[in-house]
């Protein structure tokens, strides 16, 4: 295990968007067992510090790999197309219109049933965007195009939290 390995190398999985969550979970547990600082108690404080660093690195990689949004952004960055969401917010006009429509629906809706329907619509779009990311990153190998989909997924995830928060207040 190397602290310099990228997340995919560290977990010994293909560098692609599509990942098997159960496989990631199993691999994470195995890596944590290997790197646990207690295993290095007899080797002294320096070895335990290195093990702790490795354990932290494993956890960081796991958090990125298990989350589709973080994994897609990481793949784009590895492939030379950083998302830079704070500097580049450009989105296709159709997606901007959809955002405005969703926002209006959220602001105007006071019915749990209508909010649940909106949540279902947003969830379907989230699945569609994730499928498009898999196509762009795994099949087409086009990280530049994928960047726009990552930004769309970022909005969708934030909006989903807002919808769920309003649903929680209504129920």
Coordinates of C-alpha atoms in Angstrom, one line a residue:
X1 CA 0.0 0.0 0.0
X2 CA 1.3 3.4 -0.9
X3 CA 0.2 6.8 0.3
X4 CA 0.9 8.1 -3.2
X5 CA -1.4 5.7 -5.0
X6 CA -4.6 7.1 -6.5
X7 CA -7.8 5.9 -4.9
X8 CA -8.5 3.3 -7.5
X9 CA -5.0 1.9 -7.2
X10 CA -5.2 1.9 -3.5
X11 CA -8.4 -0.1 -3.6
X12 CA -7.3 -2.2 -6.5
X13 CA -10.4 -1.5 -8.5
X14 CA -10.7 -0.3 -12.1
X15 CA -10.4 3.5 -12.6
X16 CA -14.0 3.9 -13.8
X17 CA -17.2 5.5 -12.7
X18 CA -19.2 2.2 -12.4
X19 CA -18.2 0.6 -9.1
X20 CA -19.6 -2.2 -7.1
X21 CA -20.4 -0.7 -3.7
X22 CA -20.3 -4.1 -1.9
X23 CA -16.9 -4.7 -3.3
X24 CA -15.7 -1.3 -2.2
X25 CA -17.0 -2.0 1.3
X26 CA -15.2 -5.3 1.6
X27 CA -12.0 -3.9 0.2
X28 CA -12.2 -0.9 2.7
X29 CA -12.6 -3.3 5.7
X30 CA -9.7 -5.4 4.5
X31 CA -7.4 -2.4 3.9
X32 CA -8.3 -1.0 7.3
X33 CA -7.4 -4.3 9.0
X34 CA -4.0 -4.3 7.2
X35 CA -3.3 -0.7 8.2
X36 CA -4.7 -0.6 11.7
X37 CA -2.1 1.1 14.0
X38 CA -2.5 -1.6 16.7
X39 CA -0.9 -4.1 14.3
X40 CA 2.3 -2.1 14.4
X41 CA 2.5 -1.6 18.2
X42 CA 5.6 -3.8 18.4
X43 CA 7.3 -1.8 15.7
X44 CA 7.3 1.5 17.6
X45 CA 5.7 5.0 17.4
X46 CA 7.0 5.8 13.9
X47 CA 5.5 2.7 12.4
X48 CA 2.2 3.4 14.2
X49 CA 2.2 7.0 12.8
X50 CA 2.7 5.7 9.3
X51 CA -0.1 3.2 9.8
X52 CA -2.3 6.0 11.1
X53 CA -1.6 8.1 8.0
X54 CA -2.4 5.1 5.8
X55 CA -5.6 4.5 7.7
X56 CA -6.6 8.1 7.1
X57 CA -5.7 7.9 3.4
X58 CA -7.8 4.7 3.1
X59 CA -10.8 6.4 4.7
X60 CA -10.4 9.4 2.4
X61 CA -10.3 7.2 -0.7
X62 CA -13.3 5.2 0.5
X63 CA -15.3 8.4 1.0
X64 CA -14.5 9.5 -2.6
X65 CA -15.0 6.1 -4.2
X66 CA -18.3 5.2 -2.6
X67 CA -20.0 8.5 -3.5
X68 CA -21.0 8.8 -7.2
X69 CA -20.6 12.6 -7.2
X70 CA -17.2 12.6 -5.5
X71 CA -16.0 9.6 -7.7
X72 CA -17.0 11.4 -10.9
X73 CA -15.3 14.6 -9.9
X74 CA -12.2 12.7 -8.9
X75 CA -12.1 10.8 -12.2
X76 CA -12.5 14.0 -14.2
X77 CA -9.6 15.5 -12.2
X78 CA -7.4 12.4 -12.7
X79 CA -8.1 12.6 -16.4
X80 CA -7.1 16.3 -16.7
X81 CA -10.5 17.9 -16.5
X82 CA -11.0 19.3 -13.0
X83 CA -14.6 20.4 -12.2
X84 CA -13.7 23.7 -10.7
X85 CA -17.4 24.3 -9.7
X86 CA -16.5 27.4 -7.7
X87 CA -15.0 29.1 -10.8
X88 CA -17.1 27.6 -13.6
X89 CA -20.9 27.4 -13.2
X90 CA -21.8 27.2 -16.9
X91 CA -24.7 24.9 -17.5
X92 CA -26.8 24.1 -20.6
X93 CA -29.9 26.3 -21.0
X94 CA -32.3 23.3 -20.8
X95 CA -30.9 22.3 -17.4
X96 CA -31.1 25.9 -16.1
X97 CA -34.8 26.0 -17.2
X98 CA -35.4 22.7 -15.4
X99 CA -33.7 24.1 -12.2
X100 CA -35.9 27.1 -12.3
X101 CA -39.0 25.0 -12.7
X102 CA -38.0 22.7 -9.9
X103 CA -37.2 25.7 -7.7
X104 CA -40.7 27.3 -8.4
X105 CA -42.4 24.0 -7.6
X106 CA -40.5 23.7 -4.3
X107 CA -41.3 27.3 -3.3
X108 CA -45.0 27.0 -4.2
X109 CA -45.7 23.5 -2.9
X110 CA -47.2 23.0 0.5
X111 CA -48.5 19.5 -0.1
X112 CA -46.4 16.5 1.0
X113 CA -47.8 14.5 -2.0
X114 CA -46.6 17.1 -4.5
X115 CA -43.3 17.4 -2.8
X116 CA -42.9 13.6 -3.0
X117 CA -43.7 13.7 -6.7
X118 CA -41.0 16.4 -7.1
X119 CA -38.6 14.3 -5.2
X120 CA -39.3 11.3 -7.5
X121 CA -38.8 13.5 -10.6
X122 CA -35.5 14.8 -9.2
X123 CA -34.4 11.3 -8.3
X124 CA -35.1 10.1 -11.8
X125 CA -33.0 12.9 -13.2
X126 CA -30.2 12.0 -10.7
X127 CA -30.2 8.4 -12.0
X128 CA -30.2 9.7 -15.6
X129 CA -27.2 12.0 -14.9
X130 CA -25.3 9.1 -13.2
X131 CA -25.9 6.9 -16.2
X132 CA -24.7 9.6 -18.5
X133 CA -21.6 10.0 -16.3
X134 CA -20.9 6.3 -16.6
X135 CA -21.2 6.6 -20.4
X136 CA -19.0 9.6 -20.7
X137 CA -16.3 8.4 -18.3
X138 CA -16.3 4.7 -18.8
X139 CA -17.4 4.2 -22.5
X140 CA -16.7 7.4 -24.4
X141 CA -13.7 8.5 -22.2
X142 CA -14.7 12.2 -22.4
X143 CA -13.9 13.9 -19.0
X144 CA -14.5 17.3 -20.5
X145 CA -18.1 16.5 -21.3
X146 CA -18.5 14.7 -17.9
X147 CA -17.6 17.9 -16.1
X148 CA -20.9 19.5 -17.0
X149 CA -22.8 16.4 -15.8
X150 CA -20.8 16.5 -12.5
X151 CA -22.0 20.1 -12.0
X152 CA -25.5 19.1 -12.8
X153 CA -25.3 16.3 -10.2
X154 CA -24.0 18.7 -7.6
X155 CA -27.1 20.9 -8.1
X156 CA -29.4 17.9 -8.0
X157 CA -27.9 16.6 -4.7
X158 CA -28.2 20.0 -3.1
X159 CA -31.7 20.4 -4.4
X160 CA -32.7 16.9 -3.1
X161 CA -31.6 18.0 0.4
X162 CA -33.8 21.1 0.2
X163 CA -36.8 19.0 -1.0
X164 CA -36.3 16.5 1.8
X165 CA -35.9 19.2 4.4
X166 CA -39.2 20.7 3.3
X167 CA -40.8 17.3 3.3
X168 CA -39.6 16.7 6.8
X169 CA -41.1 20.0 7.9
X170 CA -44.5 19.1 6.4
X171 CA -44.7 15.6 7.8

